[in-house]
PDB file of C-alpha atoms in Angstrom:
ATOM      1  CA  GLU J   1    -105.430 -60.724 -87.094  1.00 69.00           C
ATOM      2  CA  ALA J   2    -108.652 -58.736 -87.093  1.00 84.00           C
ATOM      3  CA  GLY J   3    -109.507 -56.906 -83.889  1.00 93.00           C
ATOM      4  CA  VAL J   4    -112.811 -56.545 -82.093  1.00 96.00           C
ATOM      5  CA  ALA J   5    -115.422 -55.051 -84.394  1.00 96.00           C
ATOM      6  CA  GLN J   6    -118.309 -52.905 -83.240  1.00 97.00           C
ATOM      7  CA  SER J   7    -121.157 -51.142 -84.981  1.00 97.00           C
ATOM      8  CA  PRO J   8    -122.481 -48.587 -85.254  1.00 97.00           C
ATOM      9  CA  ARG J   9    -119.707 -46.193 -84.247  1.00 96.00           C
ATOM     10  CA  TYR J  10    -122.116 -43.399 -83.406  1.00 97.00           C
ATOM     11  CA  LYS J  11    -125.812 -43.299 -82.562  1.00 98.00           C
ATOM     12  CA  ILE J  12    -128.096 -40.460 -81.587  1.00 98.00           C
ATOM     13  CA  ILE J  13    -131.570 -41.262 -80.291  1.00 98.00           C
ATOM     14  CA  GLU J  14    -134.290 -39.595 -78.282  1.00 97.00           C
ATOM     15  CA  LYS J  15    -135.116 -40.718 -74.765  1.00 96.00           C
ATOM     16  CA  ARG J  16    -137.541 -43.610 -74.553  1.00 97.00           C
ATOM     17  CA  GLN J  17    -136.409 -44.945 -77.929  1.00 98.00           C
ATOM     18  CA  SER J  18    -134.618 -48.255 -78.253  1.00 97.00           C
ATOM     19  CA  VAL J  19    -131.137 -48.961 -79.626  1.00 98.00           C
ATOM     20  CA  ALA J  20    -128.955 -51.974 -80.290  1.00 98.00           C
ATOM     21  CA  PHE J  21    -125.208 -52.375 -80.546  1.00 98.00           C
ATOM     22  CA  TRP J  22    -123.351 -55.203 -82.209  1.00 97.00           C
ATOM     23  CA  CYS J  23    -119.975 -56.731 -81.398  1.00 97.00           C
ATOM     24  CA  ASN J  24    -117.845 -59.322 -83.157  1.00 96.00           C
ATOM     25  CA  PRO J  25    -114.927 -60.501 -80.972  1.00 95.00           C
ATOM     26  CA  ILE J  26    -111.508 -61.656 -82.031  1.00 94.00           C
ATOM     27  CA  SER J  27    -111.718 -65.090 -83.588  1.00 91.00           C
ATOM     28  CA  GLY J  28    -111.217 -67.840 -81.016  1.00 88.00           C
ATOM     29  CA  HIS J  29    -111.846 -65.639 -77.981  1.00 91.00           C
ATOM     30  CA  ALA J  30    -114.271 -67.414 -75.677  1.00 89.00           C
ATOM     31  CA  THR J  31    -115.004 -64.512 -73.363  1.00 92.00           C
ATOM     32  CA  LEU J  32    -116.777 -61.310 -74.350  1.00 95.00           C
ATOM     33  CA  TYR J  33    -117.383 -58.211 -72.239  1.00 96.00           C
ATOM     34  CA  TRP J  34    -119.566 -55.122 -72.574  1.00 98.00           C
ATOM     35  CA  TYR J  35    -118.395 -52.029 -70.724  1.00 98.00           C
ATOM     36  CA  GLN J  36    -120.056 -48.642 -70.374  1.00 98.00           C
ATOM     37  CA  GLN J  37    -117.790 -45.585 -70.294  1.00 97.00           C
ATOM     38  CA  ILE J  38    -119.410 -42.339 -69.236  1.00 97.00           C
ATOM     39  CA  LEU J  39    -117.523 -39.187 -70.176  1.00 94.00           C
ATOM     40  CA  GLY J  40    -114.664 -38.515 -67.777  1.00 92.00           C
ATOM     41  CA  GLN J  41    -114.868 -41.927 -66.122  1.00 94.00           C
ATOM     42  CA  GLY J  42    -113.256 -45.298 -66.496  1.00 96.00           C
ATOM     43  CA  PRO J  43    -115.173 -48.107 -68.177  1.00 97.00           C
ATOM     44  CA  LYS J  44    -117.563 -50.126 -66.042  1.00 97.00           C
ATOM     45  CA  LEU J  45    -118.493 -53.726 -66.790  1.00 96.00           C
ATOM     46  CA  LEU J  46    -122.115 -54.306 -67.764  1.00 97.00           C
ATOM     47  CA  ILE J  47    -122.000 -57.987 -68.662  1.00 96.00           C
ATOM     48  CA  GLN J  48    -119.488 -60.760 -69.260  1.00 94.00           C
ATOM     49  CA  PHE J  49    -120.125 -63.831 -71.409  1.00 93.00           C
ATOM     50  CA  GLN J  50    -118.116 -67.010 -71.565  1.00 89.00           C
ATOM     51  CA  ASN J  51    -119.017 -68.743 -74.793  1.00 85.00           C
ATOM     52  CA  ASN J  52    -122.767 -68.099 -74.772  1.00 82.00           C
ATOM     53  CA  GLY J  53    -123.281 -68.213 -71.006  1.00 89.00           C
ATOM     54  CA  VAL J  54    -123.410 -65.212 -68.663  1.00 91.00           C
ATOM     55  CA  VAL J  55    -120.588 -65.007 -66.113  1.00 89.00           C
ATOM     56  CA  ASP J  56    -121.404 -61.639 -64.533  1.00 91.00           C
ATOM     57  CA  ASP J  57    -124.292 -59.262 -65.158  1.00 94.00           C
ATOM     58  CA  SER J  58    -124.498 -57.793 -61.676  1.00 92.00           C
ATOM     59  CA  GLN J  59    -124.167 -54.210 -62.933  1.00 93.00           C
ATOM     60  CA  LEU J  60    -126.501 -54.488 -65.905  1.00 96.00           C
ATOM     61  CA  PRO J  61    -129.705 -52.436 -65.423  1.00 95.00           C
ATOM     62  CA  LYS J  62    -131.927 -55.321 -66.352  1.00 95.00           C
ATOM     63  CA  ASP J  63    -135.112 -53.291 -66.475  1.00 96.00           C
ATOM     64  CA  ARG J  64    -133.868 -51.612 -69.642  1.00 97.00           C
ATOM     65  CA  PHE J  65    -130.681 -53.325 -70.810  1.00 98.00           C
ATOM     66  CA  SER J  66    -130.433 -56.764 -72.335  1.00 97.00           C
ATOM     67  CA  ALA J  67    -127.639 -58.650 -74.043  1.00 97.00           C
ATOM     68  CA  GLU J  68    -127.210 -61.916 -75.815  1.00 95.00           C
ATOM     69  CA  ARG J  69    -124.419 -63.873 -77.395  1.00 94.00           C
ATOM     70  CA  LEU J  70    -125.813 -66.373 -79.809  1.00 82.00           C
ATOM     71  CA  LYS J  71    -123.633 -69.342 -80.751  1.00 84.00           C
ATOM     72  CA  GLY J  72    -120.866 -68.024 -78.551  1.00 83.00           C
ATOM     73  CA  VAL J  73    -119.543 -65.559 -81.119  1.00 91.00           C
ATOM     74  CA  ASP J  74    -121.262 -62.236 -81.929  1.00 95.00           C
ATOM     75  CA  SER J  75    -123.086 -60.301 -79.269  1.00 97.00           C
ATOM     76  CA  THR J  76    -125.814 -57.688 -79.197  1.00 97.00           C
ATOM     77  CA  LEU J  77    -126.490 -55.190 -76.416  1.00 98.00           C
ATOM     78  CA  LYS J  78    -129.901 -53.509 -76.373  1.00 98.00           C
ATOM     79  CA  ILE J  79    -131.323 -50.589 -74.455  1.00 98.00           C
ATOM     80  CA  GLN J  80    -135.089 -50.182 -74.280  1.00 97.00           C
ATOM     81  CA  PRO J  81    -136.223 -47.557 -73.387  1.00 96.00           C
ATOM     82  CA  ALA J  82    -133.188 -45.277 -73.322  1.00 97.00           C
ATOM     83  CA  LYS J  83    -132.701 -42.593 -70.710  1.00 97.00           C
ATOM     84  CA  LEU J  84    -130.583 -39.452 -70.839  1.00 97.00           C
ATOM     85  CA  GLU J  85    -128.088 -40.993 -68.412  1.00 97.00           C
ATOM     86  CA  ASP J  86    -127.394 -43.803 -70.880  1.00 98.00           C
ATOM     87  CA  SER J  87    -125.345 -41.381 -72.980  1.00 98.00           C
ATOM     88  CA  ALA J  88    -121.920 -42.991 -72.997  1.00 98.00           C
ATOM     89  CA  VAL J  89    -119.462 -44.998 -75.048  1.00 97.00           C
ATOM     90  CA  TYR J  90    -120.253 -48.710 -75.094  1.00 98.00           C
ATOM     91  CA  LEU J  91    -117.116 -50.778 -75.393  1.00 97.00           C
ATOM     92  CA  CYS J  92    -116.932 -54.409 -76.327  1.00 97.00           C
ATOM     93  CA  ALA J  93    -113.877 -56.478 -75.414  1.00 97.00           C
ATOM     94  CA  SER J  94    -112.836 -60.087 -75.785  1.00 95.00           C
ATOM     95  CA  SER J  95    -110.236 -62.340 -74.232  1.00 92.00           C
ATOM     96  CA  LEU J  96    -108.895 -65.867 -74.375  1.00 87.00           C
ATOM     97  CA  ARG J  97    -110.206 -66.689 -70.901  1.00 80.00           C
ATOM     98  CA  ALA J  98    -111.785 -70.030 -71.606  1.00 71.00           C
ATOM     99  CA  THR J  99    -113.106 -71.362 -68.352  1.00 53.00           C
ATOM    100  CA  SER J 100    -114.773 -69.523 -65.468  1.00 47.00           C
ATOM    101  CA  GLY J 101    -112.565 -69.944 -62.420  1.00 50.00           C
ATOM    102  CA  SER J 102    -109.668 -70.972 -64.570  1.00 57.00           C
ATOM    103  CA  GLY J 103    -107.314 -69.128 -62.276  1.00 60.00           C
ATOM    104  CA  GLY J 104    -106.200 -66.289 -64.427  1.00 71.00           C
ATOM    105  CA  SER J 105    -106.986 -62.899 -65.794  1.00 76.00           C
ATOM    106  CA  TYR J 106    -106.183 -62.381 -69.421  1.00 82.00           C
ATOM    107  CA  GLU J 107    -105.574 -59.301 -71.497  1.00 90.00           C
ATOM    108  CA  GLN J 108    -108.829 -57.897 -72.760  1.00 94.00           C
ATOM    109  CA  TYR J 109    -108.798 -56.505 -76.285  1.00 95.00           C
ATOM    110  CA  PHE J 110    -111.191 -53.654 -76.885  1.00 96.00           C
ATOM    111  CA  GLY J 111    -113.120 -52.542 -79.909  1.00 96.00           C
ATOM    112  CA  PRO J 112    -113.467 -48.917 -81.020  1.00 95.00           C
ATOM    113  CA  GLY J 113    -116.725 -48.460 -79.125  1.00 96.00           C
ATOM    114  CA  THR J 114    -120.141 -47.060 -79.936  1.00 97.00           C
ATOM    115  CA  ARG J 115    -120.785 -43.503 -78.826  1.00 97.00           C
ATOM    116  CA  LEU J 116    -124.444 -43.159 -77.814  1.00 98.00           C
ATOM    117  CA  THR J 117    -126.082 -39.793 -77.342  1.00 98.00           C
ATOM    118  CA  VAL J 118    -129.578 -39.734 -75.864  1.00 98.00           C
ATOM    119  CA  THR J 119    -131.412 -36.423 -76.303  1.00 97.00           C
TER     120      THR J 119
ATOM    121  CA  ALA S   1    -114.241 -53.165 -51.453  1.00 73.00           C
ATOM    122  CA  GLN S   2    -112.202 -53.079 -54.626  1.00 86.00           C
ATOM    123  CA  LYS S   3    -111.172 -49.674 -55.897  1.00 94.00           C
ATOM    124  CA  VAL S   4    -108.572 -48.027 -58.123  1.00 97.00           C
ATOM    125  CA  THR S   5    -107.525 -44.434 -57.562  1.00 97.00           C
ATOM    126  CA  GLN S   6    -105.716 -42.280 -60.072  1.00 98.00           C
ATOM    127  CA  ALA S   7    -105.383 -38.998 -58.271  1.00 96.00           C
ATOM    128  CA  GLN S   8    -103.801 -37.128 -61.176  1.00 97.00           C
ATOM    129  CA  THR S   9    -106.593 -35.961 -63.442  1.00 97.00           C
ATOM    130  CA  GLU S  10    -104.378 -34.297 -66.015  1.00 98.00           C
ATOM    131  CA  ILE S  11    -100.647 -33.921 -66.542  1.00 98.00           C
ATOM    132  CA  SER S  12     -98.924 -31.693 -69.079  1.00 98.00           C
ATOM    133  CA  VAL S  13     -95.283 -32.079 -70.005  1.00 97.00           C
ATOM    134  CA  VAL S  14     -92.950 -30.960 -72.722  1.00 97.00           C
ATOM    135  CA  GLU S  15     -91.492 -33.524 -75.067  1.00 97.00           C
ATOM    136  CA  LYS S  16     -88.497 -35.468 -73.702  1.00 97.00           C
ATOM    137  CA  GLU S  17     -89.532 -34.970 -70.107  1.00 98.00           C
ATOM    138  CA  ASP S  18     -90.045 -38.033 -67.921  1.00 98.00           C
ATOM    139  CA  VAL S  19     -93.501 -38.445 -66.408  1.00 98.00           C
ATOM    140  CA  THR S  20     -94.942 -40.788 -63.792  1.00 98.00           C
ATOM    141  CA  LEU S  21     -98.599 -41.703 -63.585  1.00 98.00           C
ATOM    142  CA  ASP S  22     -99.749 -42.842 -60.163  1.00 98.00           C
ATOM    143  CA  CYS S  23    -102.121 -45.697 -59.386  1.00 98.00           C
ATOM    144  CA  VAL S  24    -103.276 -46.841 -55.959  1.00 98.00           C
ATOM    145  CA  TYR S  25    -105.579 -49.812 -55.534  1.00 97.00           C
ATOM    146  CA  GLU S  26    -107.658 -51.416 -52.801  1.00 96.00           C
ATOM    147  CA  THR S  27    -108.509 -55.085 -52.595  1.00 92.00           C
ATOM    148  CA  ARG S  28    -109.118 -57.711 -49.948  1.00 88.00           C
ATOM    149  CA  ASP S  29    -108.003 -60.498 -52.251  1.00 87.00           C
ATOM    150  CA  THR S  30    -104.510 -61.883 -51.878  1.00 86.00           C
ATOM    151  CA  THR S  31    -104.332 -62.803 -55.542  1.00 87.00           C
ATOM    152  CA  TYR S  32    -105.183 -60.257 -58.183  1.00 91.00           C
ATOM    153  CA  TYR S  33    -103.984 -58.694 -61.413  1.00 92.00           C
ATOM    154  CA  LEU S  34    -103.151 -55.119 -62.291  1.00 95.00           C
ATOM    155  CA  PHE S  35    -103.299 -53.574 -65.739  1.00 96.00           C
ATOM    156  CA  TRP S  36    -102.516 -50.378 -67.569  1.00 97.00           C
ATOM    157  CA  TYR S  37    -104.398 -49.338 -70.695  1.00 97.00           C
ATOM    158  CA  LYS S  38    -103.896 -46.382 -73.023  1.00 97.00           C
ATOM    159  CA  GLN S  39    -106.860 -44.608 -74.618  1.00 96.00           C
ATOM    160  CA  PRO S  40    -105.758 -42.302 -77.452  1.00 94.00           C
ATOM    161  CA  PRO S  41    -108.129 -39.732 -78.960  1.00 90.00           C
ATOM    162  CA  SER S  42    -109.489 -42.413 -81.297  1.00 88.00           C
ATOM    163  CA  GLY S  43    -111.106 -43.972 -78.224  1.00 89.00           C
ATOM    164  CA  GLU S  44    -109.921 -47.567 -78.454  1.00 91.00           C
ATOM    165  CA  LEU S  45    -108.363 -48.923 -75.273  1.00 95.00           C
ATOM    166  CA  VAL S  46    -104.898 -50.337 -75.903  1.00 95.00           C
ATOM    167  CA  PHE S  47    -103.423 -52.923 -73.534  1.00 95.00           C
ATOM    168  CA  LEU S  48    -100.007 -51.996 -72.111  1.00 96.00           C
ATOM    169  CA  ILE S  49     -99.215 -54.393 -69.271  1.00 94.00           C
ATOM    170  CA  ARG S  50    -100.609 -57.033 -66.914  1.00 93.00           C
ATOM    171  CA  ARG S  51     -99.011 -57.948 -63.574  1.00 92.00           C
ATOM    172  CA  ASN S  52     -99.847 -60.754 -61.167  1.00 90.00           C
ATOM    173  CA  SER S  53     -99.919 -59.834 -57.484  1.00 91.00           C
ATOM    174  CA  PHE S  54     -97.181 -62.360 -56.774  1.00 89.00           C
ATOM    175  CA  ASP S  55     -94.747 -60.741 -59.160  1.00 87.00           C
ATOM    176  CA  GLU S  56     -93.359 -57.521 -57.726  1.00 85.00           C
ATOM    177  CA  GLN S  57     -90.505 -57.185 -60.150  1.00 85.00           C
ATOM    178  CA  ASN S  58     -90.395 -53.897 -61.938  1.00 87.00           C
ATOM    179  CA  GLU S  59     -90.817 -54.099 -65.674  1.00 89.00           C
ATOM    180  CA  ILE S  60     -89.337 -52.055 -68.477  1.00 90.00           C
ATOM    181  CA  SER S  61     -90.511 -52.015 -72.067  1.00 92.00           C
ATOM    182  CA  GLY S  62     -88.711 -49.470 -74.191  1.00 95.00           C
ATOM    183  CA  ARG S  63     -89.537 -46.038 -72.801  1.00 96.00           C
ATOM    184  CA  TYR S  64     -92.195 -47.484 -70.485  1.00 97.00           C
ATOM    185  CA  SER S  65     -91.577 -48.829 -67.000  1.00 96.00           C
ATOM    186  CA  TRP S  66     -93.797 -49.961 -64.179  1.00 96.00           C
ATOM    187  CA  ASN S  67     -93.184 -49.980 -60.435  1.00 96.00           C
ATOM    188  CA  PHE S  68     -95.357 -52.385 -58.433  1.00 95.00           C
ATOM    189  CA  GLN S  69     -95.222 -52.081 -54.628  1.00 94.00           C
ATOM    190  CA  LYS S  70     -97.614 -54.248 -52.637  1.00 93.00           C
ATOM    191  CA  SER S  71     -96.586 -52.544 -49.381  1.00 93.00           C
ATOM    192  CA  THR S  72     -98.131 -49.295 -50.570  1.00 95.00           C
ATOM    193  CA  SER S  73    -100.740 -50.858 -52.917  1.00 95.00           C
ATOM    194  CA  SER S  74     -99.358 -48.895 -55.814  1.00 97.00           C
ATOM    195  CA  PHE S  75     -98.661 -49.683 -59.443  1.00 97.00           C
ATOM    196  CA  ASN S  76     -97.085 -46.612 -60.996  1.00 97.00           C
ATOM    197  CA  PHE S  77     -96.258 -46.082 -64.648  1.00 97.00           C
ATOM    198  CA  THR S  78     -93.335 -44.018 -65.917  1.00 97.00           C
ATOM    199  CA  ILE S  79     -92.752 -42.799 -69.446  1.00 98.00           C
ATOM    200  CA  THR S  80     -89.160 -41.801 -70.102  1.00 97.00           C
ATOM    201  CA  ALA S  81     -88.385 -39.141 -72.685  1.00 97.00           C
ATOM    202  CA  SER S  82     -92.042 -38.535 -73.478  1.00 97.00           C
ATOM    203  CA  GLN S  83     -93.193 -37.962 -77.040  1.00 97.00           C
ATOM    204  CA  VAL S  84     -96.199 -36.220 -78.532  1.00 97.00           C
ATOM    205  CA  VAL S  85     -97.609 -39.627 -79.530  1.00 96.00           C
ATOM    206  CA  ASP S  86     -97.818 -40.509 -75.845  1.00 97.00           C
ATOM    207  CA  SER S  87    -100.656 -38.003 -75.455  1.00 97.00           C
ATOM    208  CA  ALA S  88    -103.676 -40.009 -74.319  1.00 97.00           C
ATOM    209  CA  VAL S  89    -105.743 -40.974 -71.314  1.00 98.00           C
ATOM    210  CA  TYR S  90    -104.116 -43.739 -69.294  1.00 98.00           C
ATOM    211  CA  PHE S  91    -106.145 -46.107 -67.153  1.00 98.00           C
ATOM    212  CA  CYS S  92    -105.018 -48.344 -64.352  1.00 98.00           C
ATOM    213  CA  ALA S  93    -107.249 -51.351 -63.670  1.00 97.00           C
ATOM    214  CA  LEU S  94    -107.631 -54.162 -61.148  1.00 95.00           C
ATOM    215  CA  SER S  95    -108.929 -57.682 -61.682  1.00 92.00           C
ATOM    216  CA  GLU S  96    -109.944 -59.888 -58.765  1.00 85.00           C
ATOM    217  CA  VAL S  97    -110.482 -63.185 -60.417  1.00 74.00           C
ATOM    218  CA  TYR S  98    -110.216 -65.996 -57.922  1.00 65.00           C
ATOM    219  CA  VAL S  99    -113.054 -65.267 -55.560  1.00 59.00           C
ATOM    220  CA  ARG S 100    -115.786 -64.092 -57.884  1.00 64.00           C
ATOM    221  CA  ASN S 101    -115.027 -66.156 -61.002  1.00 71.00           C
ATOM    222  CA  THR S 102    -115.119 -63.069 -63.155  1.00 80.00           C
ATOM    223  CA  ASP S 103    -112.035 -61.274 -64.371  1.00 84.00           C
ATOM    224  CA  LYS S 104    -113.837 -58.015 -64.980  1.00 88.00           C
ATOM    225  CA  LEU S 105    -111.606 -54.970 -64.943  1.00 93.00           C
ATOM    226  CA  ILE S 106    -112.186 -52.313 -62.298  1.00 95.00           C
ATOM    227  CA  PHE S 107    -110.860 -49.106 -63.756  1.00 97.00           C
ATOM    228  CA  GLY S 108    -109.625 -45.907 -62.208  1.00 97.00           C
ATOM    229  CA  THR S 109    -110.868 -42.592 -63.537  1.00 97.00           C
ATOM    230  CA  GLY S 110    -107.844 -42.172 -65.771  1.00 97.00           C
ATOM    231  CA  THR S 111    -105.056 -39.624 -66.146  1.00 98.00           C
ATOM    232  CA  ARG S 112    -104.992 -37.434 -69.217  1.00 98.00           C
ATOM    233  CA  LEU S 113    -101.425 -36.917 -70.395  1.00 98.00           C
ATOM    234  CA  GLN S 114    -100.668 -34.087 -72.785  1.00 97.00           C
ATOM    235  CA  VAL S 115     -97.196 -33.946 -74.279  1.00 97.00           C
ATOM    236  CA  PHE S 116     -96.346 -30.681 -75.989  1.00 97.00           C
ATOM    237  CA  PRO S 117     -93.642 -30.361 -78.633  1.00 96.00           C
TER     238      PRO S 117
END
């Protein structure tokens, strides 16, 4: 079974430029997550989708970050304009959690991440 | 407020030593889940275990074992007879799913384990 795919693996941009990351979850996984992992810290959730609806985006800096999940499969995370503090690894994960409030927490399977450097 | 604390920033051991990674959590929910993930140098987070707050039984999987104690809000992870391949950053995480309808993981800051031959 193929795992979570992400691209690109690495990206270097200058501040104020824009960037987009792509994620393809494990086939059949209804829920998709984007986490931000700053060096030396644990990952922090940016946004959670269930199918193509947003479950939680409370920690997404909406003035510069946006995300979409068209047709409930692939997802794209965009930053525009980027700031120096956005330098981090952006991790995508997916899980079988099918229904919000379904009463469970499932294993989340992570992709390899995209390492973003903003100069 | 929900929080996960991994006080050990870095641990170094020699191969075949046993090592315990500590995890302390804070939550006001009565029902929650705890997780451990491994992050090797390649960067991909690898799932190790999930425990429900109602299940306090210790678990053993090969050289790995977990000790869950609600009385002390701890969920510690022990590697027996460590190997060089165990070298990685290990994260403990909490999920409070029933109140907020999101099962997002709240991670600790991780413990870097280095196993020397």
